[in-house]
Amino acid sequence: MRLARRVENLPPYLFVEISRKIAERKARGEDVVSFGIGDPDIPTPPHIIERLCQAARESANHRYPESEGLPELRKAIAEWYEKRFGVSLDPDKEVAPLIGSKEGIAHIALCLLDPGDTALVTDPGYPVYSIGTNLVGGRPYYLLITPENNFLPDLNRIPENVLQKTKVLWLNYPNNPTGAVADLDFFNKAVEFAAKHNICICHDGPYSEVAFDGYQPVSFMQAQGAKNVGIEFHSFSKTYNMTGWRIGMAVGNAEVIDALKTMKSNLDSGIPQAIQYAAIEALKGPQDCIKEHNDIYQRRRDLIVDTLNKMGLETKPPKASLYIWAKVPNGYTSVEFTNDLLDKVGVVVTPGTGYGRNGEGYVRLSLTIPDATLLKGLSRMAQWHDSKNILRPKKV
Ligand code: PLP
């Protein structure tokens, strides 16, 4: 069969590869502890499931949904943004429900990029920003984010010839994989930059509700003039532990949202309506689950950071997100360390290079692992460390 070049050039998705490795080991009867994917282990709260079950029984919800979502869902999303961030949105023109935010993140490239256009993407970064760009013949230009710049890109250092071809800037705070956060000042400057260079900002904010120590992340939509230059992707996945139900949203600039809705109406037939009703319940119902989950994640964060630091893997506790971004021990590349942990003690962590070349020297650990398994994983990592006795000297 002759496949399209775009498929032949497409690497296997990072977590598909990791799941394959885990499955192989489990098939051999090995017990693997995975700090891999950021998929909440705590179930969707019961009141949301209850609404989903009720809605599933109603025959009106057995038919094709509208691809632009139920008006009640768009209204509930707009009300949530108003309540949480003080941002007002027109539910008909500035809100697009998505089949999970990953779907919208990939499809927005079809709306904003022609072949040869550039999208600015941070390195490290969530892989779908550059995958979507490449799939439409666009070119990612990587902005390095490092601890020295608090994992925020320096927008003033992008060469003029790159800016001339740039149509999109991808940002994501709280950040996957680094756990870094951005404040309103950064977003205000990004809006000014985008307005000056006629660039659309796509901000991805699925972790805005996963935060610790009382910290409250801001939304890109709160920046002065954000709606003139961009949109924000958001998700029910991490806020309400609804990864399996596949529902998210894009909000912001009416022209871009309209383009996304038009594109999607030609590609998909919307989100199953029972799931849309569950999402409305999530937004409008009790919100206690968010704090409850964050307390659990915070405890896990502290346990992991403490263990890793004791092992000599330099790690700072993130203020938000589901991830710990840790330096690998001297003498190891990200992949070598990842493979060694899996081979020697059956622990899966994600190599930093899965998020871009600049992720070299780091691994990512997810907080979405049940407490007992987490403790088992940490004790195995400590065993790994003890078995090395001293860390290998740095390669020269
Ligand atoms: N954006 C980021 C930064 C993510 O880390 C993820 C998932 O891990 C997504 C988007 C996709 O989320 P979903 O498609 O479940 O809404």
Coordinates of C-alpha atoms and ligand atoms in Angstrom, one line a residue:
M1 CA 0.0 0.0 0.0
R2 CA 1.3 3.5 -0.8
L3 CA 0.6 5.7 2.1
A4 CA 0.8 9.5 2.1
R5 CA 4.2 11.0 3.0
R6 CA 2.7 12.8 5.9
V7 CA 1.8 9.5 7.5
E8 CA 5.1 7.9 6.7
N9 CA 6.9 10.9 8.3
L10 CA 4.7 10.8 11.4
P11 CA 6.5 9.3 14.4
P12 CA 4.6 6.9 16.7
Y13 CA 2.9 9.0 19.4
L14 CA 5.1 9.1 22.5
F15 CA 2.7 7.4 24.9
V16 CA 1.7 4.8 22.4
E17 CA 5.3 3.7 22.4
I18 CA 5.5 3.8 26.2
S19 CA 2.2 1.8 26.6
R20 CA 3.6 -0.8 24.2
K21 CA 6.7 -1.3 26.3
I22 CA 4.6 -1.6 29.5
A23 CA 2.3 -4.1 27.8
E24 CA 5.3 -6.2 26.7
R25 CA 6.6 -6.4 30.2
K26 CA 3.3 -7.1 31.8
A27 CA 2.8 -9.9 29.2
R28 CA 6.1 -11.4 30.5
G29 CA 4.6 -11.3 34.0
E30 CA 6.7 -8.4 35.2
D31 CA 5.2 -5.8 37.6
V32 CA 5.7 -2.3 36.2
V33 CA 5.0 0.9 38.0
S34 CA 4.3 3.8 35.6
F35 CA 4.8 7.5 36.3
G36 CA 4.1 7.9 32.5
I37 CA 1.0 9.5 31.1
G38 CA -0.9 12.3 32.9
D39 CA -4.2 10.5 33.2
P40 CA -6.0 11.0 36.5
D41 CA -6.3 7.8 38.5
I42 CA -9.1 9.2 40.7
P43 CA -12.5 8.5 39.1
T44 CA -14.8 11.1 37.6
P45 CA -16.9 12.5 40.6
P46 CA -20.1 10.6 41.1
H47 CA -22.6 13.5 40.5
I48 CA -21.1 13.9 37.0
I49 CA -21.4 10.2 36.3
E50 CA -24.9 10.2 37.6
R51 CA -25.9 13.0 35.1
L52 CA -24.2 11.1 32.3
C53 CA -26.2 7.9 33.0
Q54 CA -29.5 9.8 33.2
A55 CA -28.7 11.6 29.9
A56 CA -27.6 8.3 28.3
R57 CA -31.1 6.9 28.9
E58 CA -32.8 9.8 27.1
S59 CA -33.5 8.9 23.5
A60 CA -33.0 12.5 22.3
N61 CA -29.3 12.0 23.2
H62 CA -29.0 8.9 21.0
R63 CA -28.9 10.9 17.8
Y64 CA -26.2 12.9 16.0
P65 CA -25.2 15.8 18.2
E66 CA -24.7 19.3 16.6
S67 CA -21.0 19.6 15.9
E68 CA -20.9 23.1 17.6
G69 CA -22.3 21.6 20.8
L70 CA -25.4 22.1 22.8
P71 CA -26.2 25.8 23.4
E72 CA -26.5 25.0 27.1
L73 CA -23.0 23.7 27.1
R74 CA -21.5 26.7 25.4
K75 CA -23.4 28.9 27.9
A76 CA -22.1 26.9 30.8
I77 CA -18.5 27.2 29.5
A78 CA -19.0 31.0 29.2
E79 CA -20.4 31.3 32.7
W80 CA -17.5 29.2 34.1
Y81 CA -14.9 31.5 32.5
E82 CA -16.8 34.5 33.9
K83 CA -16.9 33.0 37.4
R84 CA -13.4 31.6 37.5
F85 CA -11.4 34.2 35.6
G86 CA -13.8 37.3 35.2
V87 CA -13.6 36.8 31.5
S88 CA -16.8 37.4 29.5
L89 CA -17.4 35.3 26.4
D90 CA -20.2 35.2 23.9
P91 CA -21.4 31.6 24.1
D92 CA -22.5 31.6 20.4
K93 CA -19.4 33.2 18.9
E94 CA -16.5 32.8 21.2
V95 CA -16.9 29.2 22.5
A96 CA -16.3 25.9 20.6
P97 CA -16.8 22.6 22.4
L98 CA -14.2 19.9 21.4
I99 CA -13.9 16.1 21.4
G100 CA -11.1 16.6 24.0
S101 CA -8.7 19.5 23.6
K102 CA -6.2 17.4 21.7
E103 CA -8.6 17.1 18.9
G104 CA -8.9 20.9 18.6
I105 CA -5.2 21.5 19.1
A106 CA -4.5 19.3 16.1
H107 CA -7.3 20.6 13.9
I108 CA -6.6 24.3 14.5
A109 CA -3.5 24.0 12.3
L110 CA -5.9 23.4 9.4
C111 CA -7.6 26.8 10.1
L112 CA -4.5 28.9 10.7
L113 CA -1.6 27.5 8.7
D114 CA -0.9 27.1 5.0
P115 CA 2.0 25.0 3.7
G116 CA 5.3 26.8 4.5
D117 CA 3.9 28.9 7.3
T118 CA 5.6 28.9 10.6
A119 CA 4.3 28.1 14.1
L120 CA 6.3 29.1 17.1
V121 CA 6.4 26.1 19.5
T122 CA 8.3 25.8 22.8
D123 CA 10.9 23.1 23.3
P124 CA 10.2 21.2 25.4
G125 CA 6.5 21.2 24.7
Y126 CA 3.3 19.1 24.4
P127 CA 4.0 17.2 21.1
V128 CA 0.7 17.9 19.4
Y129 CA 1.5 21.6 18.7
S130 CA 4.3 20.6 16.3
I131 CA 2.6 17.4 15.0
G132 CA -0.5 19.5 13.9
T133 CA 1.8 22.1 12.3
N134 CA 3.7 19.4 10.4
L135 CA 0.6 17.6 9.2
V136 CA -0.6 20.7 7.3
G137 CA 2.8 21.4 5.8
G138 CA 3.7 24.1 8.3
R139 CA 7.0 24.5 10.0
P140 CA 7.5 24.6 13.7
Y141 CA 10.2 27.0 14.9
Y142 CA 11.3 26.0 18.4
L143 CA 11.6 28.5 21.2
L144 CA 13.9 27.0 23.9
I145 CA 12.5 27.2 27.4
T146 CA 14.9 26.6 30.3
P147 CA 15.1 26.9 34.1
E148 CA 17.1 30.2 33.5
N149 CA 14.1 31.8 31.9
N150 CA 11.6 30.1 34.2
F151 CA 10.5 28.0 31.2
L152 CA 9.0 31.1 29.5
P153 CA 10.0 31.8 25.9
D154 CA 12.0 34.9 25.1
L155 CA 9.8 36.4 22.4
N156 CA 12.3 39.2 21.7
R157 CA 14.9 36.9 20.4
I158 CA 13.0 35.5 17.5
P159 CA 14.8 36.4 14.2
E160 CA 12.9 38.9 12.0
N161 CA 13.0 36.5 9.0
V162 CA 11.2 33.9 11.1
L163 CA 8.6 36.3 12.3
Q164 CA 7.8 37.3 8.7
K165 CA 6.6 33.7 8.1
T166 CA 5.0 33.2 11.5
K167 CA 1.2 32.9 11.8
V168 CA 0.9 31.1 15.2
L169 CA 2.5 31.1 18.6
W170 CA 1.8 28.2 20.9
L171 CA 1.9 28.7 24.7
N172 CA 0.9 26.4 27.5
Y173 CA 0.9 27.4 31.2
P174 CA 0.7 25.7 33.7
N175 CA 3.1 23.9 31.5
N176 CA 3.4 20.3 30.4
P177 CA 6.1 18.9 30.8
T178 CA 8.0 21.4 33.0
G179 CA 5.2 22.4 35.5
A180 CA 6.2 26.0 35.0
V181 CA 3.6 28.8 35.4
A182 CA 3.1 32.2 33.7
D183 CA 1.7 35.3 35.2
L184 CA -0.6 38.0 33.6
D185 CA 2.4 40.2 32.9
F186 CA 3.9 37.5 30.6
F187 CA 0.5 37.0 28.9
N188 CA 0.0 40.8 28.4
K189 CA 3.5 41.1 26.8
A190 CA 2.7 38.1 24.6
V191 CA -0.5 39.8 23.4
E192 CA 1.4 43.0 22.5
F193 CA 4.0 40.8 20.6
A194 CA 1.2 39.0 18.7
A195 CA -0.6 42.2 17.8
K196 CA 2.6 43.8 16.6
H197 CA 3.5 40.8 14.3
N198 CA 0.0 39.8 13.3
I199 CA 0.4 36.4 14.9
C200 CA -2.4 34.3 16.4
I201 CA -1.7 33.0 20.0
C202 CA -3.0 29.6 20.8
H203 CA -2.8 29.2 24.5
D204 CA -3.4 25.7 25.9
G205 CA -4.5 25.8 29.6
P206 CA -5.8 22.3 30.6
Y207 CA -4.0 22.5 34.0
S208 CA -5.3 25.8 35.2
E209 CA -7.3 24.1 38.0
V210 CA -4.5 21.7 39.1
A211 CA -2.5 23.9 41.5
F212 CA -0.9 23.7 44.9
D213 CA -0.2 25.7 48.0
G214 CA -3.1 28.0 47.4
Y215 CA -1.7 29.2 44.0
Q216 CA -4.3 30.1 41.4
P217 CA -3.1 30.1 37.8
V218 CA -4.4 32.8 35.5
S219 CA -6.0 32.3 32.1
F220 CA -4.5 33.8 28.9
M221 CA -7.9 35.2 28.2
Q222 CA -7.5 37.6 31.2
A223 CA -4.7 39.4 29.4
Q224 CA -5.5 42.8 28.0
G225 CA -6.7 42.4 24.4
A226 CA -6.3 38.6 24.4
K227 CA -9.5 38.1 22.4
N228 CA -8.1 40.3 19.6
V229 CA -5.1 38.0 19.0
G230 CA -5.9 34.5 20.2
I231 CA -7.8 31.6 21.6
E232 CA -7.4 29.3 24.6
F233 CA -7.8 25.6 24.7
H234 CA -9.2 24.0 27.8
S235 CA -10.3 20.7 28.9
F236 CA -12.5 18.7 31.3
S237 CA -9.9 16.0 31.4
K238 CA -7.7 17.2 34.2
T239 CA -10.1 19.5 36.2
Y240 CA -12.8 16.9 36.6
N241 CA -10.9 13.6 35.9
M242 CA -12.8 13.1 32.6
T243 CA -10.0 12.0 30.3
G244 CA -12.0 9.0 29.1
W245 CA -15.1 10.9 28.2
R246 CA -13.3 13.1 25.6
I247 CA -14.5 16.6 26.0
G248 CA -12.8 20.0 26.0
M249 CA -13.3 23.5 24.6
A250 CA -11.7 26.4 22.7
V251 CA -12.6 30.0 23.6
G252 CA -11.7 33.5 22.4
N253 CA -11.3 35.3 19.1
A254 CA -14.6 35.0 17.3
E255 CA -13.1 34.7 13.8
V256 CA -10.7 31.9 14.8
I257 CA -13.5 30.1 16.8
D258 CA -15.8 30.4 13.8
A259 CA -13.1 28.9 11.5
L260 CA -12.6 26.0 13.9
K261 CA -16.3 25.3 14.1
T262 CA -16.6 25.4 10.3
M263 CA -13.6 23.0 9.9
K264 CA -15.0 20.7 12.6
S265 CA -18.5 20.6 11.1
N266 CA -16.8 19.1 8.0
L267 CA -14.7 16.6 9.9
D268 CA -16.7 15.4 12.9
S269 CA -20.2 15.2 14.2
G270 CA -19.8 16.5 17.6
I271 CA -19.5 15.2 21.2
P272 CA -22.1 12.6 22.3
Q273 CA -24.8 14.6 23.9
A274 CA -24.9 12.6 27.2
I275 CA -21.2 13.6 27.7
Q276 CA -22.1 17.2 27.0
Y277 CA -24.7 17.0 29.8
A278 CA -22.2 15.5 32.1
A279 CA -19.8 18.4 31.3
I280 CA -22.5 20.9 32.1
E281 CA -23.0 19.2 35.4
A282 CA -19.2 19.3 36.0
L283 CA -19.1 23.1 35.4
K284 CA -22.3 24.0 37.3
G285 CA -22.3 21.4 40.1
P286 CA -20.3 21.3 43.3
Q287 CA -16.6 22.1 42.8
D288 CA -15.2 20.5 46.0
C289 CA -13.6 17.8 44.0
I290 CA -11.0 20.2 42.6
K291 CA -9.6 21.0 46.0
E292 CA -9.8 17.4 47.1
H293 CA -7.9 16.2 44.1
N294 CA -5.3 19.0 44.4
D295 CA -4.7 18.0 48.0
I296 CA -3.9 14.5 46.9
Y297 CA -1.7 15.6 44.1
Q298 CA 0.2 18.0 46.4
R299 CA 0.9 15.2 48.9
R300 CA 2.2 13.0 46.0
R301 CA 4.2 15.9 44.6
D302 CA 6.0 16.4 47.9
L303 CA 6.8 12.7 48.3
I304 CA 8.2 12.5 44.8
V305 CA 10.2 15.7 45.0
D306 CA 11.6 14.6 48.3
T307 CA 12.7 11.2 47.1
L308 CA 14.2 12.5 43.8
N309 CA 16.2 15.2 45.6
K310 CA 17.5 12.6 48.0
M311 CA 18.6 10.5 45.0
G312 CA 20.5 13.5 43.6
L313 CA 18.0 14.2 40.8
E314 CA 17.6 17.9 41.1
T315 CA 13.9 18.7 41.3
K316 CA 11.8 21.7 42.3
P317 CA 8.2 21.3 43.4
P318 CA 5.9 22.7 40.7
K319 CA 3.2 25.3 41.7
A320 CA 0.7 23.7 39.3
S321 CA 0.2 20.9 36.7
L322 CA 0.3 17.2 37.1
Y323 CA 4.1 16.8 36.5
I324 CA 7.5 16.7 38.1
W325 CA 10.3 17.7 35.7
A326 CA 13.5 16.2 37.1
K327 CA 17.1 16.3 36.1
V328 CA 18.6 12.9 35.3
P329 CA 21.7 11.8 37.2
N330 CA 25.1 12.8 35.8
G331 CA 26.3 10.4 33.1
Y332 CA 22.9 9.5 31.7
T333 CA 20.9 10.8 28.8
S334 CA 17.2 11.0 29.3
V335 CA 16.6 7.8 27.4
E336 CA 19.5 5.9 29.0
F337 CA 18.1 6.8 32.5
T338 CA 14.5 5.9 31.5
N339 CA 15.6 2.5 30.0
D340 CA 17.8 1.7 33.0
L341 CA 15.0 2.4 35.5
L342 CA 12.6 0.2 33.5
D343 CA 15.2 -2.6 33.0
K344 CA 16.5 -2.7 36.6
V345 CA 13.5 -1.8 38.8
G346 CA 10.4 -1.9 36.5
V347 CA 9.6 1.8 36.8
V348 CA 8.4 3.9 33.9
V349 CA 9.2 7.6 33.6
T350 CA 8.9 9.7 30.4
P351 CA 12.2 10.8 28.8
G352 CA 12.4 14.6 28.5
T353 CA 13.4 14.2 24.8
G354 CA 9.8 13.0 24.1
Y355 CA 8.9 16.7 24.4
G356 CA 11.7 18.1 22.2
R357 CA 15.5 18.0 21.9
N358 CA 15.8 20.6 24.6
G359 CA 14.2 18.1 27.0
E360 CA 17.5 16.2 27.0
G361 CA 18.8 15.8 30.6
Y362 CA 15.3 15.6 32.1
V363 CA 12.6 13.1 32.8
R364 CA 8.9 13.7 33.6
L365 CA 6.9 12.0 36.3
S366 CA 3.2 12.2 36.5
L367 CA 1.3 12.6 39.8
T368 CA -1.7 10.5 38.5
I369 CA -0.7 7.3 40.2
P370 CA -2.5 5.7 43.2
D371 CA -0.8 6.3 46.5
A372 CA 0.2 2.7 47.2
T373 CA 1.7 2.3 43.7
L374 CA 3.4 5.6 44.0
L375 CA 5.1 4.5 47.2
K376 CA 6.2 1.2 45.6
G377 CA 7.6 3.1 42.6
L378 CA 9.5 5.6 44.8
S379 CA 11.0 2.8 46.9
R380 CA 12.1 1.0 43.7
M381 CA 13.7 4.2 42.5
A382 CA 15.5 4.5 45.8
Q383 CA 16.7 0.9 45.4
W384 CA 18.0 1.8 41.9
H385 CA 19.9 4.6 43.5
D386 CA 21.3 2.5 46.3
S387 CA 22.4 -0.2 43.9
K388 CA 24.4 2.4 42.0
N389 CA 25.9 3.4 45.4
I390 CA 27.4 6.5 43.9
L391 CA 26.1 8.1 40.7
R392 CA 28.3 7.4 37.7
P393 CA 30.7 10.2 36.9
K394 CA 29.7 12.7 34.1
K395 CA 30.7 11.6 30.6
V396 CA 33.3 13.9 29.0
Ligands
PLP1 N1 -2.7 19.9 26.3 C1 -1.8 19.5 27.1 C2 -0.7 20.4 27.5 C3 -1.9 18.2 27.7 O1 -0.9 17.8 28.5 C4 -2.9 17.3 27.3 C5 -3.0 16.0 27.8 O2 -2.2 15.5 28.5 C6 -3.9 17.8 26.4 C7 -3.7 19.1 25.9 C8 -5.0 17.0 25.9 O3 -6.0 16.9 26.8 P1 -7.5 16.3 26.4 O4 -7.4 16.0 24.9 O5 -7.7 15.2 27.2 O6 -8.4 17.5 26.6

